[in-house]
mmCIF file of N, CA and C in Angstrom:
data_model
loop_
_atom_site.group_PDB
_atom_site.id
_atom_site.type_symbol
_atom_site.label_atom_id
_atom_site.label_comp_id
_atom_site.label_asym_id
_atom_site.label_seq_id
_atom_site.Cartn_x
_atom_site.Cartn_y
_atom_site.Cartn_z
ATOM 1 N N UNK A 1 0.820 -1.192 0.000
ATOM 2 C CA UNK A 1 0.000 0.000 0.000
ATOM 3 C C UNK A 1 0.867 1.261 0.000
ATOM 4 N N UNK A 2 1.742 0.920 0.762
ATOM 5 C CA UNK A 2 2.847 2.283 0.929
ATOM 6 C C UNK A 2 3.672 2.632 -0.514
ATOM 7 N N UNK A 3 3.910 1.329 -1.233
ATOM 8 C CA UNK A 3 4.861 1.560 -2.195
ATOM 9 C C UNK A 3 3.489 2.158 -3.486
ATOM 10 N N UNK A 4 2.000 1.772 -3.551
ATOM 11 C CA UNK A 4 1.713 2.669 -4.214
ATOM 12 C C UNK A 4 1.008 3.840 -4.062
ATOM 13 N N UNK A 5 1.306 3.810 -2.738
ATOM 14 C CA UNK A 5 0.616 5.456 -2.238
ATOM 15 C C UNK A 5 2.057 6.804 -3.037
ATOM 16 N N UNK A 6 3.248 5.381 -2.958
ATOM 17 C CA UNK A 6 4.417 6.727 -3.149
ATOM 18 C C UNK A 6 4.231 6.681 -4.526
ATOM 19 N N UNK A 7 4.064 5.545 -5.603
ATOM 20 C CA UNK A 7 3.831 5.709 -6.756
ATOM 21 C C UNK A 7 3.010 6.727 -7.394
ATOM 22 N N UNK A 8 2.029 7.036 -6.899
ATOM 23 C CA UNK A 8 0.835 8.035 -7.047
ATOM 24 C C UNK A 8 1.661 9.663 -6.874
ATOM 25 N N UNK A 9 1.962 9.681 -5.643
ATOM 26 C CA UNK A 9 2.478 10.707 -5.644
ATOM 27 C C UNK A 9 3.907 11.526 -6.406
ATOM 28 N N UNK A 10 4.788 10.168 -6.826
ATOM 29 C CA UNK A 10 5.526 10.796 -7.531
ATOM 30 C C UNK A 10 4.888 11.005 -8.978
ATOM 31 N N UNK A 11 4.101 10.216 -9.392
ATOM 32 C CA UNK A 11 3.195 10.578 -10.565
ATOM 33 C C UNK A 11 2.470 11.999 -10.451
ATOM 34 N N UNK A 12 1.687 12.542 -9.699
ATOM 35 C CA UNK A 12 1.234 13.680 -9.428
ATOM 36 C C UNK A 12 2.456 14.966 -9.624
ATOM 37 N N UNK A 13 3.016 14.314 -9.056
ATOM 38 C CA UNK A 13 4.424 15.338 -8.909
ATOM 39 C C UNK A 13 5.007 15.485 -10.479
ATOM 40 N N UNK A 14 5.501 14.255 -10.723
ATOM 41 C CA UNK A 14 5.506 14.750 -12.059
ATOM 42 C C UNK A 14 4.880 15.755 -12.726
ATOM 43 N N UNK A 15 3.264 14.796 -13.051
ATOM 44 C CA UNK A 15 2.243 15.987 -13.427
ATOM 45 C C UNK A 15 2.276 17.477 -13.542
ATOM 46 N N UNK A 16 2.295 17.402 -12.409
ATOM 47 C CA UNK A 16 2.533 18.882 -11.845
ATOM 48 C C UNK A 16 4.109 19.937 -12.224
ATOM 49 N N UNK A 17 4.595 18.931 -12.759
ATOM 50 C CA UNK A 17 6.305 19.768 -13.200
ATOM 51 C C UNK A 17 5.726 20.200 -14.867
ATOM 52 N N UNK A 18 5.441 18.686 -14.946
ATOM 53 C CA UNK A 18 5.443 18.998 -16.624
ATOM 54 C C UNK A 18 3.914 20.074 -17.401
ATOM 55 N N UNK A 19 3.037 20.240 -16.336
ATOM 56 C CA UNK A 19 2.300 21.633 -16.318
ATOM 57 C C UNK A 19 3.130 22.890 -16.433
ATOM 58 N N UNK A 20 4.225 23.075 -15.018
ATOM 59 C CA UNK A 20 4.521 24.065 -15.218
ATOM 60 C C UNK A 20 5.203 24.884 -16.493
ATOM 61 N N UNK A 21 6.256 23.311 -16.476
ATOM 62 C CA UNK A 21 6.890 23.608 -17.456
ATOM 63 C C UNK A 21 6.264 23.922 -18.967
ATOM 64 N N UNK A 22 5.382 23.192 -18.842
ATOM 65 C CA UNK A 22 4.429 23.703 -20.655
ATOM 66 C C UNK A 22 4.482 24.813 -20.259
ATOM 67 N N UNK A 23 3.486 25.449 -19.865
ATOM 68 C CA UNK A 23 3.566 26.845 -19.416
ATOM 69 C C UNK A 23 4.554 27.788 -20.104
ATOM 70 N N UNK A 24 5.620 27.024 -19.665
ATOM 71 C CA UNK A 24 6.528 28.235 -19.726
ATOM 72 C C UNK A 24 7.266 28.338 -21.296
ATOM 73 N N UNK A 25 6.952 27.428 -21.547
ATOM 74 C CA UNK A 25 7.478 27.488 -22.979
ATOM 75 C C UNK A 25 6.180 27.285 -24.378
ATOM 76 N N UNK A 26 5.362 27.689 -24.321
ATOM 77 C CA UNK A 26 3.751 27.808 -24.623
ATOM 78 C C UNK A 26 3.652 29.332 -25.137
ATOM 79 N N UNK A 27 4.245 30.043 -26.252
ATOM 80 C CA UNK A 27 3.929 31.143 -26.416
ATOM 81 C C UNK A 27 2.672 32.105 -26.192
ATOM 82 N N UNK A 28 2.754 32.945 -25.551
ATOM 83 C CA UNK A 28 1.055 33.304 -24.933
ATOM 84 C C UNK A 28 0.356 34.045 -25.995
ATOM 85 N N UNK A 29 0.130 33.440 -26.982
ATOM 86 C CA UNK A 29 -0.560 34.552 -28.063
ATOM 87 C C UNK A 29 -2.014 34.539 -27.411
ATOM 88 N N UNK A 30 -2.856 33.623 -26.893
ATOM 89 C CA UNK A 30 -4.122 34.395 -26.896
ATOM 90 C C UNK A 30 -4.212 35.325 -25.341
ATOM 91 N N UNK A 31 -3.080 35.433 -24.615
ATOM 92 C CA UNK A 31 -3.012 36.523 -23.455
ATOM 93 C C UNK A 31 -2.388 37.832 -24.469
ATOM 94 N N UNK A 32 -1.691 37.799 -25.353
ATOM 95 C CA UNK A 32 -1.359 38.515 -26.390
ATOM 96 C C UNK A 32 -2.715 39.422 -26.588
ATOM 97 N N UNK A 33 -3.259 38.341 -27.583
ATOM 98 C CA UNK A 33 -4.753 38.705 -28.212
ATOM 99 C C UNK A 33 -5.606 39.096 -27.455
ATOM 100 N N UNK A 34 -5.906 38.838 -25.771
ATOM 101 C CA UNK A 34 -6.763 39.430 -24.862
ATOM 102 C C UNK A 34 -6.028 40.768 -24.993
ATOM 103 N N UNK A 35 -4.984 40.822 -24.653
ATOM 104 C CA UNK A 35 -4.624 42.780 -23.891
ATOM 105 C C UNK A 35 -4.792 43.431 -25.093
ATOM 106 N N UNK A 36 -4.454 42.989 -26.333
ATOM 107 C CA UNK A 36 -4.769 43.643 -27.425
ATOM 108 C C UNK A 36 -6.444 44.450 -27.644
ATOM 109 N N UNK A 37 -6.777 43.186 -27.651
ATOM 110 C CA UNK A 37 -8.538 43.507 -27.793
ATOM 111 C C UNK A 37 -9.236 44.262 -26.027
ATOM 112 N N UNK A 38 -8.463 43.963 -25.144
ATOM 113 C CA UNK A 38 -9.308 44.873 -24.191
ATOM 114 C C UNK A 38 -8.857 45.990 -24.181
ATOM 115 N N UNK A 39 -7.583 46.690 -24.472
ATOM 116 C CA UNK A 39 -7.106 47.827 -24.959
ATOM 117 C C UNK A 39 -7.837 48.713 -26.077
ATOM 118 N N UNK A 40 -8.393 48.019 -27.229
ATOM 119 C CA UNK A 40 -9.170 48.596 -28.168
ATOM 120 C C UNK A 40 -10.539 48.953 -27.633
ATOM 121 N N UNK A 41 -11.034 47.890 -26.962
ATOM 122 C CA UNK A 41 -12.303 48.375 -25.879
ATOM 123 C C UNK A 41 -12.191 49.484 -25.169
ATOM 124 N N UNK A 42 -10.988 49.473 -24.804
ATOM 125 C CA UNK A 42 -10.704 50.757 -23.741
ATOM 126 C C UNK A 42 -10.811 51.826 -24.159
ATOM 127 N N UNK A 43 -10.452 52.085 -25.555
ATOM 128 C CA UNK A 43 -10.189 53.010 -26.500
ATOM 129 C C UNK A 43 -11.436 53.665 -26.847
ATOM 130 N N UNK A 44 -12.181 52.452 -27.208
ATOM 131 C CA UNK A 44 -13.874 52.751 -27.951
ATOM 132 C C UNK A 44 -14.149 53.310 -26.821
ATOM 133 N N UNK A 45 -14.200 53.042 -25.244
ATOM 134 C CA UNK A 45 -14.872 53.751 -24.112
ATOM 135 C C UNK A 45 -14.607 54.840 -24.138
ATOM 136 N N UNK A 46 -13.137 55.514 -24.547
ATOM 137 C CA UNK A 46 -13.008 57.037 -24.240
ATOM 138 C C UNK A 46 -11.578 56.908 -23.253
ATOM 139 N N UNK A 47 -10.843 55.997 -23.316
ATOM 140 C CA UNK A 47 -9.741 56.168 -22.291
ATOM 141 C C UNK A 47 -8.469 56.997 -22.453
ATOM 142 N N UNK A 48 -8.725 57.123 -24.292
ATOM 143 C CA UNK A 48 -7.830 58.293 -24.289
ATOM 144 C C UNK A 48 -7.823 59.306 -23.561
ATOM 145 N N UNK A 49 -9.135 59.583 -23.378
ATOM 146 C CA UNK A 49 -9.709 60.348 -22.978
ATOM 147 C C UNK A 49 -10.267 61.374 -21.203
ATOM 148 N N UNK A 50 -10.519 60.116 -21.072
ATOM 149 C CA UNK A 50 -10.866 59.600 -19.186
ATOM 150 C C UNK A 50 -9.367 58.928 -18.736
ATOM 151 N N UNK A 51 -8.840 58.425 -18.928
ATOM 152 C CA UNK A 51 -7.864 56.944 -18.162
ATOM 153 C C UNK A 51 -6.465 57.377 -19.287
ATOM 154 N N UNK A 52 -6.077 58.009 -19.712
ATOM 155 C CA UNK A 52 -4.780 58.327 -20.187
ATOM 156 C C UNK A 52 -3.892 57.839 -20.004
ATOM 157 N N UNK A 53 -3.482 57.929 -18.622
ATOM 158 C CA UNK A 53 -2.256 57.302 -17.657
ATOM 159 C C UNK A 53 -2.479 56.150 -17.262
ATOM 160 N N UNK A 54 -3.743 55.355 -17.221
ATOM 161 C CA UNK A 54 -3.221 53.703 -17.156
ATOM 162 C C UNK A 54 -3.500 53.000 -18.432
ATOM 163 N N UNK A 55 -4.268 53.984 -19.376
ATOM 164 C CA UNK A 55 -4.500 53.251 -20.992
ATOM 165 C C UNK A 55 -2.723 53.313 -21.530
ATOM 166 N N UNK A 56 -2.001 54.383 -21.153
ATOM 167 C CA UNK A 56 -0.679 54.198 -21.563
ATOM 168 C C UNK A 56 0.275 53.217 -21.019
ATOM 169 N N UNK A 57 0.252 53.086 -19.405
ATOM 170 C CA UNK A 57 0.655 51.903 -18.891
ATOM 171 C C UNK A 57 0.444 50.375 -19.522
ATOM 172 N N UNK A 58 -0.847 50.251 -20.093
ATOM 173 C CA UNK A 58 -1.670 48.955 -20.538
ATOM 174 C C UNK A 58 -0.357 48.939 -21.745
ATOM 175 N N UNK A 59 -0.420 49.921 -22.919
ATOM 176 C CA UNK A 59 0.100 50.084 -23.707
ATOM 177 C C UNK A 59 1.577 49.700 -23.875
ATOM 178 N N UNK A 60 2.534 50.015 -22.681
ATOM 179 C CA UNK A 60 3.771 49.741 -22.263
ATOM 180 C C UNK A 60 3.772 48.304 -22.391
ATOM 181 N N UNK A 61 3.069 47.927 -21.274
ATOM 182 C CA UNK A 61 3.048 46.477 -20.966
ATOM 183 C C UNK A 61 2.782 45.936 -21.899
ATOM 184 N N UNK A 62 1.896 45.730 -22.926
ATOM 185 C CA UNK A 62 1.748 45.175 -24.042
ATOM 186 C C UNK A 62 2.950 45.188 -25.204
ATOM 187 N N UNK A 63 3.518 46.132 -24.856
ATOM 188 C CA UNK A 63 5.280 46.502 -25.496
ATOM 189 C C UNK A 63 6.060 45.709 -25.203
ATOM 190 N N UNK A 64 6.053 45.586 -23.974
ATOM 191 C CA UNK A 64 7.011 44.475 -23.018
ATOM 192 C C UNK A 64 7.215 43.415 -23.231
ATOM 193 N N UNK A 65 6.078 43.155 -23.302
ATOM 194 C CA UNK A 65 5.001 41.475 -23.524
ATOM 195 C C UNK A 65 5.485 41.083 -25.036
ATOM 196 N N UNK A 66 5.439 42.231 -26.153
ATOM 197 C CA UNK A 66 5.928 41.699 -27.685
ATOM 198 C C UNK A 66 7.182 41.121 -27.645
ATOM 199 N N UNK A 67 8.212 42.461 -26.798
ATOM 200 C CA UNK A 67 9.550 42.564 -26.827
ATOM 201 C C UNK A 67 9.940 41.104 -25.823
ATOM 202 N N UNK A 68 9.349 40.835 -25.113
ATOM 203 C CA UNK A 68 9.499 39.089 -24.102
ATOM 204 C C UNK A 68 8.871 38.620 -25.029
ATOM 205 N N UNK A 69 8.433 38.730 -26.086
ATOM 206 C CA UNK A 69 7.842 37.152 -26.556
ATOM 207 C C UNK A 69 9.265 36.811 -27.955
ATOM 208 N N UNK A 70 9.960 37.828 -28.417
ATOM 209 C CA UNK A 70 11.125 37.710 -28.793
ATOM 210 C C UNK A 70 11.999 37.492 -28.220
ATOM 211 N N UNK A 71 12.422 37.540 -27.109
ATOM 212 C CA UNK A 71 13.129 36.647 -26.284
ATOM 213 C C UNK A 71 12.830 35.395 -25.782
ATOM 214 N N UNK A 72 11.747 35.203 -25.656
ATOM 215 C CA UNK A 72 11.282 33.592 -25.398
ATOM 216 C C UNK A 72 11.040 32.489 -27.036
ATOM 217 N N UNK A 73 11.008 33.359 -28.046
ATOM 218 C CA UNK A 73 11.461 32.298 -29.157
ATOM 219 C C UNK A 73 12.827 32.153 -28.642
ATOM 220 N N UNK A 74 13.633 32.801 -28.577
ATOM 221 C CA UNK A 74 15.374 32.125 -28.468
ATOM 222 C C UNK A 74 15.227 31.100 -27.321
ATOM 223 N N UNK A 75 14.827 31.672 -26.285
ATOM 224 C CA UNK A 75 14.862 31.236 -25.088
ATOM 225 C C UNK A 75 14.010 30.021 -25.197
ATOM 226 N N UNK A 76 13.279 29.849 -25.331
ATOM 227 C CA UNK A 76 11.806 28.969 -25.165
ATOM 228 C C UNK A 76 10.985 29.409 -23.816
ATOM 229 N N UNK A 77 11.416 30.346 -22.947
ATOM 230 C CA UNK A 77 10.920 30.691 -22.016
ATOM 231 C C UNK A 77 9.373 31.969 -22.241
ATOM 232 N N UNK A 78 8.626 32.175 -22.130
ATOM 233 C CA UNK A 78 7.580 33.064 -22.238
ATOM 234 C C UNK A 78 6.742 33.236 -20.861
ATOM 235 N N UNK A 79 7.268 33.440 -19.787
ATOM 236 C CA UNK A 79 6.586 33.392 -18.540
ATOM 237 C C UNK A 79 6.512 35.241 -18.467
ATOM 238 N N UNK A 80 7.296 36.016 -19.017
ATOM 239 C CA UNK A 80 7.449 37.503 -18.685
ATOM 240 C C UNK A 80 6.769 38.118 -19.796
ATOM 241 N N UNK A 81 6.306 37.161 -20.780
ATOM 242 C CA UNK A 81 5.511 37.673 -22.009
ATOM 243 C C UNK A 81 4.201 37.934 -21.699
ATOM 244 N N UNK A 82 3.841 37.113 -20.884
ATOM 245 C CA UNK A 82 2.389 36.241 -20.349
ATOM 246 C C UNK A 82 2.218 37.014 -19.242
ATOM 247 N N UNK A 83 3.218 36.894 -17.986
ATOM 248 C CA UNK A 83 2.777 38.244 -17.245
ATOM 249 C C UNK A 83 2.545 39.416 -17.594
ATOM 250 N N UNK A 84 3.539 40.498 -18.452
ATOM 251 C CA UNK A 84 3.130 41.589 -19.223
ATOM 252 C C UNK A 84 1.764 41.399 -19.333
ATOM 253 N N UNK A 85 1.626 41.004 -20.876
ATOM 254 C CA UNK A 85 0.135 40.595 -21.508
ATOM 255 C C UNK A 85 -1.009 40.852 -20.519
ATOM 256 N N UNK A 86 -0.856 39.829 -19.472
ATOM 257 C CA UNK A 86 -1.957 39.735 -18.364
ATOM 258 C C UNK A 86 -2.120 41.184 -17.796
ATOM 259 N N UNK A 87 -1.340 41.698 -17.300
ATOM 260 C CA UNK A 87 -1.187 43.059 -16.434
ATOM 261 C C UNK A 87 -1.373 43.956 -17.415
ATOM 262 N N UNK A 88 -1.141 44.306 -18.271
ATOM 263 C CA UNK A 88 -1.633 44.966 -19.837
ATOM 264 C C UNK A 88 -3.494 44.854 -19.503
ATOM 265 N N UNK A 89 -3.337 43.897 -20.007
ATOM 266 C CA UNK A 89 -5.235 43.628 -20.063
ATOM 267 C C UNK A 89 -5.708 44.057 -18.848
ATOM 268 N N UNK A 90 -5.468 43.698 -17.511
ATOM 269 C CA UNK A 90 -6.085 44.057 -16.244
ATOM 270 C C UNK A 90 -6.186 45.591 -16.371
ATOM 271 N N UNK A 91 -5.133 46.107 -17.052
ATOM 272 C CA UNK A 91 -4.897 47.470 -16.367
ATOM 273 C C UNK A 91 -5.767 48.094 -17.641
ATOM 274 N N UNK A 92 -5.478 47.665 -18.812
ATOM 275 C CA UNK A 92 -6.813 48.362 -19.844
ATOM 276 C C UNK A 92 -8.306 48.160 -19.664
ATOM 277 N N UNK A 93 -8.366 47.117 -18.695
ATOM 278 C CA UNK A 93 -10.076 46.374 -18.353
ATOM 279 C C UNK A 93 -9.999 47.726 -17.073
ATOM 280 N N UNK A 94 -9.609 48.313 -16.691
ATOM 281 C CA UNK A 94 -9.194 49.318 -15.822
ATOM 282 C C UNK A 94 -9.868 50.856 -16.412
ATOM 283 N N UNK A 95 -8.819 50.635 -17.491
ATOM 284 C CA UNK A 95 -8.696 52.259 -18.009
ATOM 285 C C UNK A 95 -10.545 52.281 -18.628
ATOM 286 N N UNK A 96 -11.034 51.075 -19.380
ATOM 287 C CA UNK A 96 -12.421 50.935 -20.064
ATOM 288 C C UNK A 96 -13.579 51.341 -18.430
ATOM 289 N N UNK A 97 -13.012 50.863 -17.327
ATOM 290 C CA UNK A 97 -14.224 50.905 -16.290
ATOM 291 C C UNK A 97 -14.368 51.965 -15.952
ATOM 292 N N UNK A 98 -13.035 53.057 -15.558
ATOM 293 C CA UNK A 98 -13.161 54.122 -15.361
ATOM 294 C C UNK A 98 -13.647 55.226 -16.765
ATOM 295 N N UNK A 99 -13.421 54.893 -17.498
ATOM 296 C CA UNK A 99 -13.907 55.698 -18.983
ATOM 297 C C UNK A 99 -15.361 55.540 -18.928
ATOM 298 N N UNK A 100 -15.994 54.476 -19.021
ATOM 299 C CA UNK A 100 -17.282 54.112 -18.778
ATOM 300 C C UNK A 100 -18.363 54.574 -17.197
ATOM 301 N N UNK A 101 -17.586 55.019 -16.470
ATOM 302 C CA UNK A 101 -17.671 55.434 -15.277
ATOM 303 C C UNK A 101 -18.150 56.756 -15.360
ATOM 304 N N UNK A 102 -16.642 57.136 -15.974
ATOM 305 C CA UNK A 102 -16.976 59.243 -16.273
ATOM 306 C C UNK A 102 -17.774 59.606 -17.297
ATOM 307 N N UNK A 103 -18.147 58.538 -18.277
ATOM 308 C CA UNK A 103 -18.931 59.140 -19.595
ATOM 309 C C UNK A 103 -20.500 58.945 -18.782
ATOM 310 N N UNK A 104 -20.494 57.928 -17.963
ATOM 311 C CA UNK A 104 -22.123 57.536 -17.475
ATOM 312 C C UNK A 104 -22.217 59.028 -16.128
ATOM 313 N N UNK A 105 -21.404 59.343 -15.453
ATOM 314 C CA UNK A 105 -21.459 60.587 -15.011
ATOM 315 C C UNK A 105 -21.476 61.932 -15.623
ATOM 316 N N UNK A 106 -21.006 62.094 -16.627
ATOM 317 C CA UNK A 106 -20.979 63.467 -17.478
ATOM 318 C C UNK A 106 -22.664 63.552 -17.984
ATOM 319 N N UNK A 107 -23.233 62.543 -17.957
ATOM 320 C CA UNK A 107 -24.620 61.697 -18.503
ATOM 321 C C UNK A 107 -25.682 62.647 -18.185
#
């Protein structure tokens, strides 16, 4: 029982490596394609407009995120592409709430 309770678990364990590791070498185009497209949302809301300073932040990060995803072809690594990307999108799903915020107040 003991020898396959440990079997299980080094199996899990495995599992669990070779997740991460996809991950990391898994180019993030559709976290790409999210910050892209919630950025353009942001845009249609008025964030040029309302949210300036974190629609430009979004913008950076999405810079970042291109410029790491050219380093992770050499590399095979894309974990700093994927964070960018992500934090890009959060922060443009940001700049769209507050844009949408001040246009429904100006209202």
């Amino acid at each position: 029982m003991l020898r396959l309770l440990h079997y299980f678990s080094t199996l899990i364990g495995s599992l669990v490596l070779l997740l991460i590791t996809a991950c990391a070498v898994i180019p993030p185009y559709q976290e790409m394609s999210n910050a892209r497209q919630t950025i353009q949302a942001a845009v249609d809301a008025g964030a040029e407009t309302y949210a300036p300073a974190i629609l430009a932040q979004a913008r950076k990060l999405l810079d970042d995120a291109s410029r790491e995803m050219e380093t992770g072809y050499q590399t095979g690594n894309y974990n700093l592409a994927r964070d960018y990307a992500v934090q890009a999108q959060q922060l443009a799903t940001q700049a769209r709430q507050t844009s949408l915020l001040m246009t429904r107040q100006k209202e």
